[in-house]
Amino acid sequence: MSPRSLIVLFLLLISTHPFHRILTNAAGGRWQLLQKSIGITAMHMQLLYNDRVVIFDRTDFGLSNLSLPNKKCRNDPNELVIKNDCTAHSAEYDVLTNTFRPLMVLTDVWCSSGAVMSDGRLIQTGGFNDGERRVRIFSPCNYCDWEEQGNGLIATRWYATNHILPDGSQIIIGGRRQFNYEFYPKMGLRNLYGLPFLAQTNERDIENNLYPFVFLNIDGHLFIFANNRAILFDYKVGKVVKIYPTIPGGDPRSYPSTGSAVLLPLKNIQGRALQAEVLVCGGAPKGSHIQSKHGNFVKALDTCGRIKITDPNPQWTMERMPQARVMGDMILLPNGNVLIINGAGAGTAGWELGRNPVLNPVIYRPDVAVGSRFELQNPTTVPRMYHSAAILLRDGRVLVGGSNPHINYNFRTPLFPTELSLEAFYPPYLDSKNNNFRPRIISPPSKATIGYSQRLVIRFQVAIAAKTASVTMVAPSFTTHSFAMNQRLLVLGNEKLTNAGTATYDVQVTAPPSKNLAPSGYYMLFVVHQDIPSQGIWVQIK
């Protein structure tokens, strides 16, 4: 029996197993296949304010299944595989029409990073081979394509992390054999800045400190987690201002052990008692990477660590997930819950180094009692293993794609072949039974501009009488390798709710007061009524 047949048999068996059926019946959410193939695999994804998603994989593994238009070809004498390639390794997916078009990247974007600037442009950095010091720009406009800036980086960046800063610039941290950081655009007289923490968390021959989890704290410093440790870092002067305890158990959580992390929703943003919390979930136990290479696939971690990074004496609180998971993605939903999706139950990141696909997403509710925060969701039928990705869309769905981009797009011989499809996961709030509870924003119009600390009136309609409502702002993420860079959710709260007519209401809120809380740029704004979010609108804060 072929490996592909074994996978199909495995999926059939688990879907009919009595225990699995009980979980499915008790779970929520549903799946939709959007595209059987977009011709490339979704290793990296970023949603832009025109409701289009930029997707790309890598250039150094042969011809893709998506041709470049108008007889275009990528001629690269430095390419390692095919120097004259007339196929695409990037695509733009239009969410509103469920269509896609090919794009052309000029150098290798394998395992790169990026962030969206305040004007809506995607600035994408690094990669492999001739792409390792490149800066690429993609503008959200009709028929736009990638632009490249020579060697725009000082250091080579492969497996680095990017984050938008309060001043609108972008910091680029780490990468393979890089224990430093730099900025885009470049800052000051010095261009490269040392970060010894990355050397301290580096494991010889394994690393486990790549794609570090980075979050902008409410004080303007950066929370940086690598391997099993974290610091609060003042990047302006290069000083560690706080050292956090090692996560209990001491197991690594960043690539290639590959857990995931989120900054939990920021609430009470106008008050003085504002706190920030980080949640780190899953990953692979210490030594798993070497064990997997020898054919021993160790069970993934089933724990999450949660820490208040603003506390004077912060400590980790540990929780247990319903399933062990490595290579999972953690996505903030508009109502403040966290979706944990994709990945494997054993092994580690790398081609065919993971086993036991985790097909059921999990929703984590951060505000309910410990012990009842996790809720298992209905499963997909598509394993999403190494190099899968997920992002939140403005309509509340989660776009899911990618998995195992093998050399020459191998669809047959690997246990988990290259996956070119796109799916959407519909969280339970999109179930038809919630239609009467779902608000619809009437004003302001999408792409409205708002100012810091500005009083806003959001008008919405809802069929059920509304007694309360909240407003959230979500920054769209650049997702790759199980980490959604720049993901951020702010709860604007409900200062005053008034009836404005038949099934129509006005909710008064105040925009975030500072760029430390919300760096300038585009956010999706939602009204949430009884835990059911509206479709979002785009707003630009500046």
Coordinates of C-alpha atoms in Angstrom, one line a residue:
M1 CA 0.0 0.0 0.0
S2 CA 1.4 3.5 -0.9
P3 CA 2.1 6.1 1.7
R4 CA -0.7 8.2 0.3
S5 CA -3.2 5.3 0.7
L6 CA -2.0 4.8 4.2
I7 CA -2.8 8.4 5.0
V8 CA -6.3 8.1 3.5
L9 CA -6.9 4.9 5.5
F10 CA -5.7 6.6 8.7
L11 CA -8.0 9.5 8.2
L12 CA -11.0 7.2 7.5
L13 CA -10.3 5.2 10.6
I14 CA -10.1 8.2 12.9
S15 CA -13.2 9.7 11.5
T16 CA -15.2 6.6 12.2
H17 CA -13.7 5.7 15.6
P18 CA -16.4 5.9 18.3
F19 CA -14.3 8.2 20.5
H20 CA -13.5 10.5 17.7
R21 CA -17.2 10.7 16.7
I22 CA -18.2 11.7 20.2
L23 CA -15.6 14.5 20.1
T24 CA -16.8 15.7 16.7
N25 CA -20.5 15.8 17.8
A26 CA -19.6 17.8 20.9
A27 CA -17.3 20.2 19.0
G28 CA -18.1 23.2 16.8
G29 CA -16.9 25.0 13.7
R30 CA -16.9 23.7 10.1
W31 CA -14.5 23.6 7.2
Q32 CA -14.8 24.6 3.5
L33 CA -12.4 23.8 0.7
L34 CA -11.8 27.1 -1.1
Q35 CA -9.3 26.0 -3.7
K36 CA -8.1 22.4 -4.5
S37 CA -4.9 23.9 -5.7
I38 CA -3.4 27.4 -6.0
G39 CA -0.3 26.0 -7.6
I40 CA 2.0 26.8 -4.8
T41 CA 2.1 25.9 -1.1
A42 CA 1.2 28.5 1.5
M43 CA 4.4 28.6 3.6
H44 CA 4.0 32.4 4.3
M45 CA 0.8 34.4 4.3
Q46 CA -0.2 38.1 4.9
L47 CA -3.6 39.7 4.6
L48 CA -3.6 43.2 3.2
Y49 CA -6.2 46.0 3.7
N50 CA -7.7 45.3 0.2
D51 CA -8.8 41.8 1.4
R52 CA -6.2 40.1 -0.6
V53 CA -3.7 37.6 0.8
V54 CA -0.1 37.5 -0.3
I55 CA 1.2 33.9 -0.3
F56 CA 4.6 32.5 -1.2
D57 CA 6.7 29.4 -0.7
R58 CA 10.3 29.1 -2.0
T59 CA 12.1 29.2 -5.3
D60 CA 14.6 26.5 -4.9
F61 CA 12.6 23.3 -5.2
G62 CA 11.7 23.2 -8.9
L63 CA 8.7 24.1 -11.0
S64 CA 5.5 24.9 -9.3
N65 CA 2.0 24.2 -10.6
L66 CA 1.3 27.9 -11.3
S67 CA 2.6 29.5 -14.5
L68 CA 3.8 33.1 -14.6
P69 CA 1.6 35.2 -17.0
N70 CA 2.5 36.6 -20.4
K71 CA 5.5 34.2 -20.9
K72 CA 7.3 35.8 -18.0
C73 CA 10.3 33.8 -16.6
R74 CA 12.6 34.2 -13.6
N75 CA 16.2 34.1 -14.8
D76 CA 18.5 33.7 -11.8
P77 CA 22.0 32.4 -12.4
N78 CA 22.4 32.0 -8.6
E79 CA 19.4 29.7 -8.3
L80 CA 20.3 26.2 -6.9
V81 CA 17.7 24.2 -8.9
I82 CA 16.2 25.8 -12.0
K83 CA 17.9 28.9 -13.2
N84 CA 15.2 29.7 -15.8
D85 CA 11.9 29.2 -14.1
C86 CA 8.6 30.3 -15.8
T87 CA 6.4 29.2 -12.9
A88 CA 5.3 31.3 -9.9
H89 CA 6.4 30.9 -6.3
S90 CA 4.1 33.5 -5.0
A91 CA 0.4 34.3 -5.5
E92 CA -2.2 36.8 -4.5
Y93 CA -5.5 35.3 -3.2
D94 CA -8.6 37.5 -3.4
V95 CA -10.7 36.7 -0.4
L96 CA -13.9 38.4 -1.8
T97 CA -13.9 36.5 -5.1
N98 CA -12.1 33.3 -4.1
T99 CA -9.7 33.7 -7.0
F100 CA -5.9 34.0 -7.2
R101 CA -3.2 35.2 -9.6
P102 CA 0.5 34.4 -9.9
L103 CA 3.2 36.8 -8.6
M104 CA 6.9 36.8 -9.3
V105 CA 9.5 36.9 -6.6
L106 CA 13.1 37.4 -7.9
T107 CA 15.1 35.7 -5.2
D108 CA 14.6 32.9 -2.8
V109 CA 12.1 33.7 0.0
W110 CA 12.4 30.3 1.8
C111 CA 11.9 30.7 5.6
S112 CA 11.8 34.5 5.4
S113 CA 9.8 37.1 7.5
G114 CA 7.9 40.3 7.1
A115 CA 5.5 43.0 8.4
V116 CA 3.0 45.5 7.1
M117 CA 4.0 49.1 7.4
S118 CA 1.6 51.9 8.5
D119 CA 0.8 52.7 4.8
G120 CA -0.3 49.2 4.1
R121 CA 2.8 47.9 2.2
L122 CA 4.2 44.5 3.0
I123 CA 7.9 44.8 3.7
Q124 CA 9.3 41.3 3.4
T125 CA 12.9 40.4 4.4
G126 CA 15.5 37.7 4.0
G127 CA 15.3 34.1 2.9
F128 CA 17.9 31.6 1.6
N129 CA 20.8 31.7 -0.9
D130 CA 20.6 34.9 -2.9
G131 CA 17.5 36.0 -1.0
E132 CA 19.1 36.1 2.5
R133 CA 19.8 39.9 2.5
R134 CA 17.0 41.0 0.3
V135 CA 14.2 43.4 1.1
R136 CA 11.0 43.0 -1.0
I137 CA 8.0 45.3 -1.1
F138 CA 4.4 44.4 -2.1
S139 CA 1.9 47.2 -2.4
P140 CA -1.9 46.5 -2.0
C141 CA -3.0 47.7 -5.5
N142 CA -4.6 46.1 -8.5
Y143 CA -2.0 44.1 -10.6
C144 CA 0.9 45.0 -8.4
D145 CA 3.8 42.6 -8.1
W146 CA 6.9 42.2 -6.0
E147 CA 9.6 44.8 -6.0
E148 CA 13.1 44.0 -4.7
Q149 CA 15.8 46.1 -3.1
G150 CA 19.3 44.6 -3.6
N151 CA 21.0 43.7 -0.4
G152 CA 18.9 45.9 1.8
L153 CA 19.8 44.0 5.0
I154 CA 23.1 44.3 6.8
A155 CA 23.0 40.6 8.0
T156 CA 21.7 37.5 6.4
R157 CA 18.2 36.7 7.7
W158 CA 17.0 33.1 7.5
Y159 CA 14.4 32.1 10.2
A160 CA 14.2 35.7 11.6
T161 CA 11.3 37.5 13.2
N162 CA 10.0 41.0 12.3
H163 CA 7.9 43.4 14.3
I164 CA 6.5 46.8 13.7
L165 CA 7.6 49.4 16.3
P166 CA 5.8 52.5 17.7
D167 CA 7.7 54.9 15.4
G168 CA 6.5 52.9 12.3
S169 CA 9.8 51.2 11.6
Q170 CA 10.4 47.5 11.5
I171 CA 12.8 45.5 13.7
I172 CA 14.3 42.3 12.3
I173 CA 15.6 40.0 15.0
G174 CA 17.8 36.9 14.8
G175 CA 17.9 34.2 12.2
R176 CA 20.2 31.3 11.6
R177 CA 23.6 32.1 13.2
Q178 CA 22.6 35.7 13.7
F179 CA 22.6 36.9 17.4
N180 CA 21.7 40.4 16.6
Y181 CA 19.0 42.7 15.2
E182 CA 18.6 45.6 12.7
F183 CA 16.0 48.0 11.5
Y184 CA 14.1 48.8 8.3
P185 CA 14.5 51.6 7.4
K186 CA 18.0 51.7 8.8
M187 CA 18.5 53.8 12.0
G188 CA 21.3 55.9 13.3
L189 CA 25.0 55.6 12.7
R190 CA 25.2 51.9 13.6
N191 CA 23.2 49.4 11.5
L192 CA 23.7 46.1 13.4
Y193 CA 23.1 45.6 17.1
G194 CA 24.1 42.6 19.2
L195 CA 21.6 40.5 21.1
P196 CA 23.5 38.1 23.4
F197 CA 20.2 36.5 24.5
L198 CA 20.0 34.8 21.2
A199 CA 23.5 33.3 21.6
Q200 CA 22.6 32.2 25.2
T201 CA 19.5 30.4 24.0
N202 CA 21.2 28.7 21.0
E203 CA 21.6 24.9 21.2
R204 CA 24.5 23.5 19.2
D205 CA 23.5 21.8 16.0
I206 CA 19.8 22.2 16.8
E207 CA 19.3 25.9 17.7
N208 CA 15.7 25.9 19.0
N209 CA 15.8 29.7 19.1
L210 CA 14.8 30.5 15.5
Y211 CA 11.7 32.5 14.7
P212 CA 11.7 33.9 18.3
F213 CA 8.3 35.0 19.6
V214 CA 8.4 38.8 19.7
F215 CA 5.6 41.1 21.1
L216 CA 5.5 44.8 21.6
N217 CA 4.8 45.4 25.3
I218 CA 2.6 48.2 26.6
D219 CA 5.7 50.1 27.8
G220 CA 7.3 50.1 24.3
H221 CA 9.8 47.4 25.1
L222 CA 9.9 44.0 23.4
F223 CA 9.0 40.7 25.0
I224 CA 11.3 38.2 23.3
F225 CA 10.9 34.4 23.8
A226 CA 13.5 32.0 22.4
N227 CA 14.0 28.3 23.2
N228 CA 12.5 28.1 26.8
R229 CA 13.4 31.6 28.1
A230 CA 12.2 35.2 27.7
I231 CA 13.4 38.7 28.3
L232 CA 12.0 42.2 28.2
F233 CA 14.3 44.2 25.9
D234 CA 14.8 47.9 25.4
Y235 CA 15.9 47.8 21.7
K236 CA 16.7 51.5 21.7
V237 CA 19.6 51.2 24.0
G238 CA 20.2 47.4 23.7
K239 CA 19.5 46.7 27.3
V240 CA 17.7 43.7 28.9
V241 CA 15.3 45.3 31.4
K242 CA 13.7 42.1 32.8
I243 CA 14.5 38.4 32.7
Y244 CA 11.6 36.1 33.0
P245 CA 11.6 32.6 34.6
T246 CA 12.3 29.7 32.4
I247 CA 9.1 28.1 31.2
P248 CA 8.3 25.1 33.6
G249 CA 9.6 21.8 32.3
G250 CA 12.4 23.6 30.4
D251 CA 11.4 22.2 27.0
P252 CA 12.1 24.4 23.9
R253 CA 9.1 26.0 22.3
S254 CA 10.6 27.9 19.3
Y255 CA 11.7 26.6 15.9
P256 CA 12.5 23.8 15.2
S257 CA 10.8 22.6 18.4
T258 CA 8.0 24.8 17.0
G259 CA 5.3 25.6 19.5
S260 CA 3.4 28.9 19.0
A261 CA 2.6 32.0 21.0
V262 CA 0.2 34.9 21.2
L263 CA -0.1 38.2 23.1
L264 CA -3.5 37.8 24.7
P265 CA -6.1 40.6 24.1
L266 CA -5.2 44.0 25.6
K267 CA -8.1 45.3 27.7
N268 CA -8.8 48.3 29.8
I269 CA -6.5 50.2 27.5
Q270 CA -7.6 53.6 28.8
G271 CA -6.9 52.6 32.4
R272 CA -3.8 52.6 34.6
A273 CA -4.2 48.9 35.5
L274 CA -3.5 47.7 32.0
Q275 CA -1.8 44.3 31.9
A276 CA -0.2 42.3 29.1
E277 CA -0.2 38.5 29.0
V278 CA 1.6 36.0 26.7
L279 CA 0.4 32.5 26.0
V280 CA 2.9 29.9 24.7
C281 CA 1.5 26.5 23.6
G282 CA 2.8 23.2 22.3
G283 CA 6.2 22.4 20.8
A284 CA 8.5 19.4 21.0
P285 CA 10.4 18.1 24.0
K286 CA 14.1 18.6 24.3
G287 CA 16.0 16.2 22.0
S288 CA 13.0 15.6 19.7
H289 CA 14.7 16.9 16.6
I290 CA 17.6 14.5 16.8
Q291 CA 15.3 11.6 17.8
S292 CA 13.0 12.3 14.8
K293 CA 16.0 12.1 12.5
H294 CA 16.6 8.6 13.8
G295 CA 13.0 7.5 13.3
N296 CA 11.9 8.0 16.9
F297 CA 9.0 10.4 16.9
V298 CA 8.5 11.7 20.4
K299 CA 5.1 12.8 21.6
A300 CA 4.7 16.6 21.3
L301 CA 4.1 18.8 24.3
D302 CA 0.5 19.2 25.4
T303 CA 1.1 22.1 27.8
C304 CA 0.6 25.9 27.5
G305 CA 2.4 28.5 29.6
R306 CA 0.7 31.8 30.5
I307 CA 2.5 34.7 32.0
K308 CA 1.7 38.3 32.9
I309 CA 4.7 40.1 31.3
T310 CA 3.8 43.4 33.1
D311 CA 3.9 42.0 36.6
P312 CA 6.7 43.0 38.9
N313 CA 7.3 39.3 39.8
P314 CA 6.0 37.4 36.8
Q315 CA 5.4 33.7 37.0
W316 CA 4.3 31.1 34.5
T317 CA 0.9 29.3 35.0
M318 CA 0.7 26.0 33.2
E319 CA -2.3 24.5 31.5
R320 CA -2.9 21.3 29.6
M321 CA -4.3 21.2 26.1
P322 CA -6.7 18.4 25.0
Q323 CA -4.1 17.2 22.5
A324 CA -0.4 17.3 22.1
R325 CA 0.7 19.6 19.3
V326 CA 3.8 20.7 17.5
M327 CA 3.9 23.0 14.4
G328 CA 0.5 24.4 15.4
D329 CA -0.6 28.0 14.7
M330 CA -2.3 30.3 17.3
I331 CA -4.7 32.8 15.8
L332 CA -6.5 35.6 17.7
L333 CA -10.2 35.6 16.9
P334 CA -12.3 38.8 16.9
N335 CA -14.1 38.0 20.2
G336 CA -10.8 37.6 22.0
N337 CA -10.5 33.8 22.0
V338 CA -7.5 32.0 20.6
L339 CA -7.7 29.4 17.8
I340 CA -5.0 26.6 17.9
I341 CA -4.9 24.9 14.5
N342 CA -2.6 22.7 12.3
G343 CA 0.3 20.6 13.3
A344 CA 1.3 17.2 14.5
G345 CA 1.0 15.1 17.6
A346 CA 4.6 13.8 17.5
G347 CA 8.0 14.6 16.1
T348 CA 9.3 18.0 15.2
A349 CA 9.6 20.6 12.4
G350 CA 11.2 19.3 9.2
W351 CA 10.4 17.2 6.2
E352 CA 8.8 14.0 7.3
L353 CA 10.0 14.6 10.9
G354 CA 6.4 15.0 12.2
R355 CA 3.8 12.3 12.8
N356 CA 0.2 11.9 13.8
P357 CA -1.5 14.9 12.2
V358 CA -3.7 16.9 14.6
L359 CA -6.8 17.5 12.5
N360 CA -9.0 19.1 15.2
P361 CA -8.5 22.7 16.0
V362 CA -9.0 23.9 19.6
I363 CA -10.5 27.2 20.8
Y364 CA -8.9 28.6 24.0
R365 CA -11.1 31.0 26.0
P366 CA -8.7 33.1 28.1
D367 CA -11.3 34.6 30.4
V368 CA -13.1 31.5 31.7
A369 CA -12.0 29.4 34.6
V370 CA -8.9 27.2 34.4
G371 CA -9.9 23.7 33.5
S372 CA -12.6 24.8 31.1
R373 CA -10.8 27.1 28.7
F374 CA -10.2 24.6 25.8
E375 CA -12.9 23.4 23.4
L376 CA -12.2 20.9 20.7
Q377 CA -13.5 21.8 17.2
N378 CA -14.5 19.7 14.2
P379 CA -11.6 18.2 12.2
T380 CA -10.3 18.9 8.8
T381 CA -9.4 16.0 6.5
V382 CA -6.2 17.6 5.3
P383 CA -3.0 17.1 7.3
R384 CA -1.3 20.4 7.8
M385 CA 2.2 19.6 8.8
Y386 CA 5.6 21.3 8.2
H387 CA 5.3 24.8 6.6
S388 CA 1.5 25.1 7.0
A389 CA 0.0 28.5 7.9
A390 CA -3.2 30.2 9.1
I391 CA -4.5 33.8 9.2
L392 CA -7.7 35.6 10.3
L393 CA -9.8 37.1 7.6
R394 CA -12.1 40.2 7.9
D395 CA -15.2 38.1 7.7
G396 CA -14.2 36.1 10.8
R397 CA -13.1 32.9 9.0
V398 CA -9.5 31.6 9.3
L399 CA -7.7 30.9 6.1
V400 CA -5.6 27.7 6.2
G401 CA -3.0 26.5 3.7
G402 CA 0.3 24.8 3.1
S403 CA 2.1 21.7 4.3
N404 CA 5.4 20.0 3.3
P405 CA 6.7 21.8 0.2
H406 CA 9.0 19.0 -0.9
I407 CA 11.7 19.2 -3.6
N408 CA 10.0 19.1 -7.0
Y409 CA 6.5 19.5 -5.4
N410 CA 6.4 15.8 -4.6
F411 CA 2.8 14.6 -4.4
R412 CA 3.3 10.9 -4.3
T413 CA 6.2 9.3 -2.4
P414 CA 6.4 11.2 0.9
L415 CA 4.2 10.2 3.8
F416 CA 2.8 13.7 3.9
P417 CA 3.1 15.1 0.3
T418 CA 3.2 18.7 -0.8
E419 CA -0.2 20.3 -0.2
L420 CA -1.4 23.1 -2.5
S421 CA -5.0 23.6 -1.3
L422 CA -6.6 26.4 0.6
E423 CA -9.3 25.8 3.2
A424 CA -11.4 28.1 5.5
F425 CA -12.2 27.2 9.0
Y426 CA -15.5 28.7 10.3
P427 CA -15.4 29.2 14.1
P428 CA -18.6 28.4 15.9
Y429 CA -19.6 32.1 16.0
L430 CA -20.3 31.8 12.2
D431 CA -22.9 29.0 12.7
S432 CA -26.3 29.8 11.3
K433 CA -27.9 29.5 14.8
N434 CA -26.0 32.7 15.7
N435 CA -27.3 34.8 12.9
N436 CA -29.7 36.8 15.1
F437 CA -26.9 37.6 17.5
R438 CA -24.5 38.7 14.9
P439 CA -24.1 42.5 14.6
R440 CA -23.6 44.3 11.3
I441 CA -21.6 47.5 11.3
I442 CA -23.3 50.4 9.5
S443 CA -20.8 53.2 10.2
P444 CA -18.0 54.3 10.0
P445 CA -17.3 53.1 6.5
S446 CA -14.5 50.6 5.9
K447 CA -11.0 52.2 5.5
A448 CA -11.9 55.1 7.8
T449 CA -9.0 56.9 9.4
I450 CA -9.0 57.3 13.2
G451 CA -6.7 59.2 15.6
Y452 CA -5.2 58.2 18.9
S453 CA -7.5 58.7 21.9
Q454 CA -10.3 59.8 19.4
R455 CA -13.9 59.3 20.5
L456 CA -15.6 56.9 18.1
V457 CA -19.3 56.1 17.6
I458 CA -19.8 52.8 15.9
R459 CA -23.3 52.2 14.6
F460 CA -24.5 48.7 14.1
Q461 CA -27.6 46.6 13.7
V462 CA -28.5 43.3 15.4
A463 CA -31.8 41.4 15.4
I464 CA -31.7 40.6 19.1
A465 CA -32.0 43.5 21.6
A466 CA -28.5 44.5 22.5
K467 CA -27.8 45.4 26.2
T468 CA -24.1 45.5 25.8
A469 CA -21.4 45.3 23.0
S470 CA -17.7 45.6 22.8
V471 CA -15.4 46.8 20.0
T472 CA -12.1 45.1 19.1
M473 CA -9.3 46.0 16.8
V474 CA -7.1 43.2 15.3
A475 CA -3.8 43.7 13.5
P476 CA -3.4 41.3 10.6
S477 CA -0.4 39.0 10.9
F478 CA 2.4 37.7 8.8
T479 CA 2.2 34.0 9.5
T480 CA 4.9 31.4 8.9
H481 CA 6.5 28.6 10.9
S482 CA 3.7 28.5 13.5
F483 CA 4.1 32.1 14.5
A484 CA 1.8 35.0 13.5
M485 CA 4.1 38.0 13.6
N486 CA 2.6 41.4 14.6
Q487 CA -0.7 39.7 15.6
R488 CA -2.4 42.0 18.2
L489 CA -5.9 42.5 19.5
L490 CA -7.2 45.5 21.5
V491 CA -10.5 45.6 23.2
L492 CA -11.8 49.2 23.0
G493 CA -14.7 48.4 25.4
N494 CA -18.2 49.9 25.7
E495 CA -18.3 53.4 27.2
K496 CA -21.9 54.0 26.2
L497 CA -24.5 52.0 24.3
T498 CA -27.6 53.8 23.0
N499 CA -30.6 52.7 21.0
A500 CA -30.6 54.5 17.6
G501 CA -33.8 53.1 16.1
T502 CA -35.2 49.8 15.1
A503 CA -32.6 47.1 15.8
T504 CA -29.9 49.9 15.5
Y505 CA -27.5 50.9 18.1
D506 CA -24.6 53.3 18.7
V507 CA -21.7 52.2 20.8
Q508 CA -19.2 54.9 22.0
V509 CA -15.6 53.9 22.4
T510 CA -12.2 55.6 22.5
A511 CA -9.4 54.7 20.2
P512 CA -6.1 53.4 21.7
P513 CA -4.2 56.3 23.4
S514 CA -0.6 55.5 22.2
K515 CA 1.5 53.9 19.6
N516 CA 3.0 51.6 22.2
L517 CA -0.5 49.9 22.4
A518 CA -1.3 50.1 18.7
P519 CA 1.4 51.0 16.2
S520 CA 0.0 53.1 13.4
G521 CA -1.4 51.2 10.5
Y522 CA -4.4 49.2 9.3
Y523 CA -6.5 47.1 11.7
M524 CA -9.7 45.1 11.4
L525 CA -12.4 46.6 13.6
F526 CA -15.3 44.4 14.9
V527 CA -18.4 44.8 17.0
V528 CA -18.8 41.8 19.4
H529 CA -22.3 41.1 20.8
Q530 CA -22.8 38.2 23.2
D531 CA -19.4 36.7 22.0
I532 CA -20.5 36.9 18.3
P533 CA -18.4 39.2 16.2
S534 CA -19.6 41.2 13.2
Q535 CA -17.9 41.2 9.9
G536 CA -15.0 43.6 10.3
I537 CA -14.2 46.9 8.7
W538 CA -10.8 48.2 8.0
V539 CA -9.6 51.3 9.9
Q540 CA -6.3 53.1 9.8
I541 CA -5.0 54.6 13.0
K542 CA -2.5 57.3 12.8

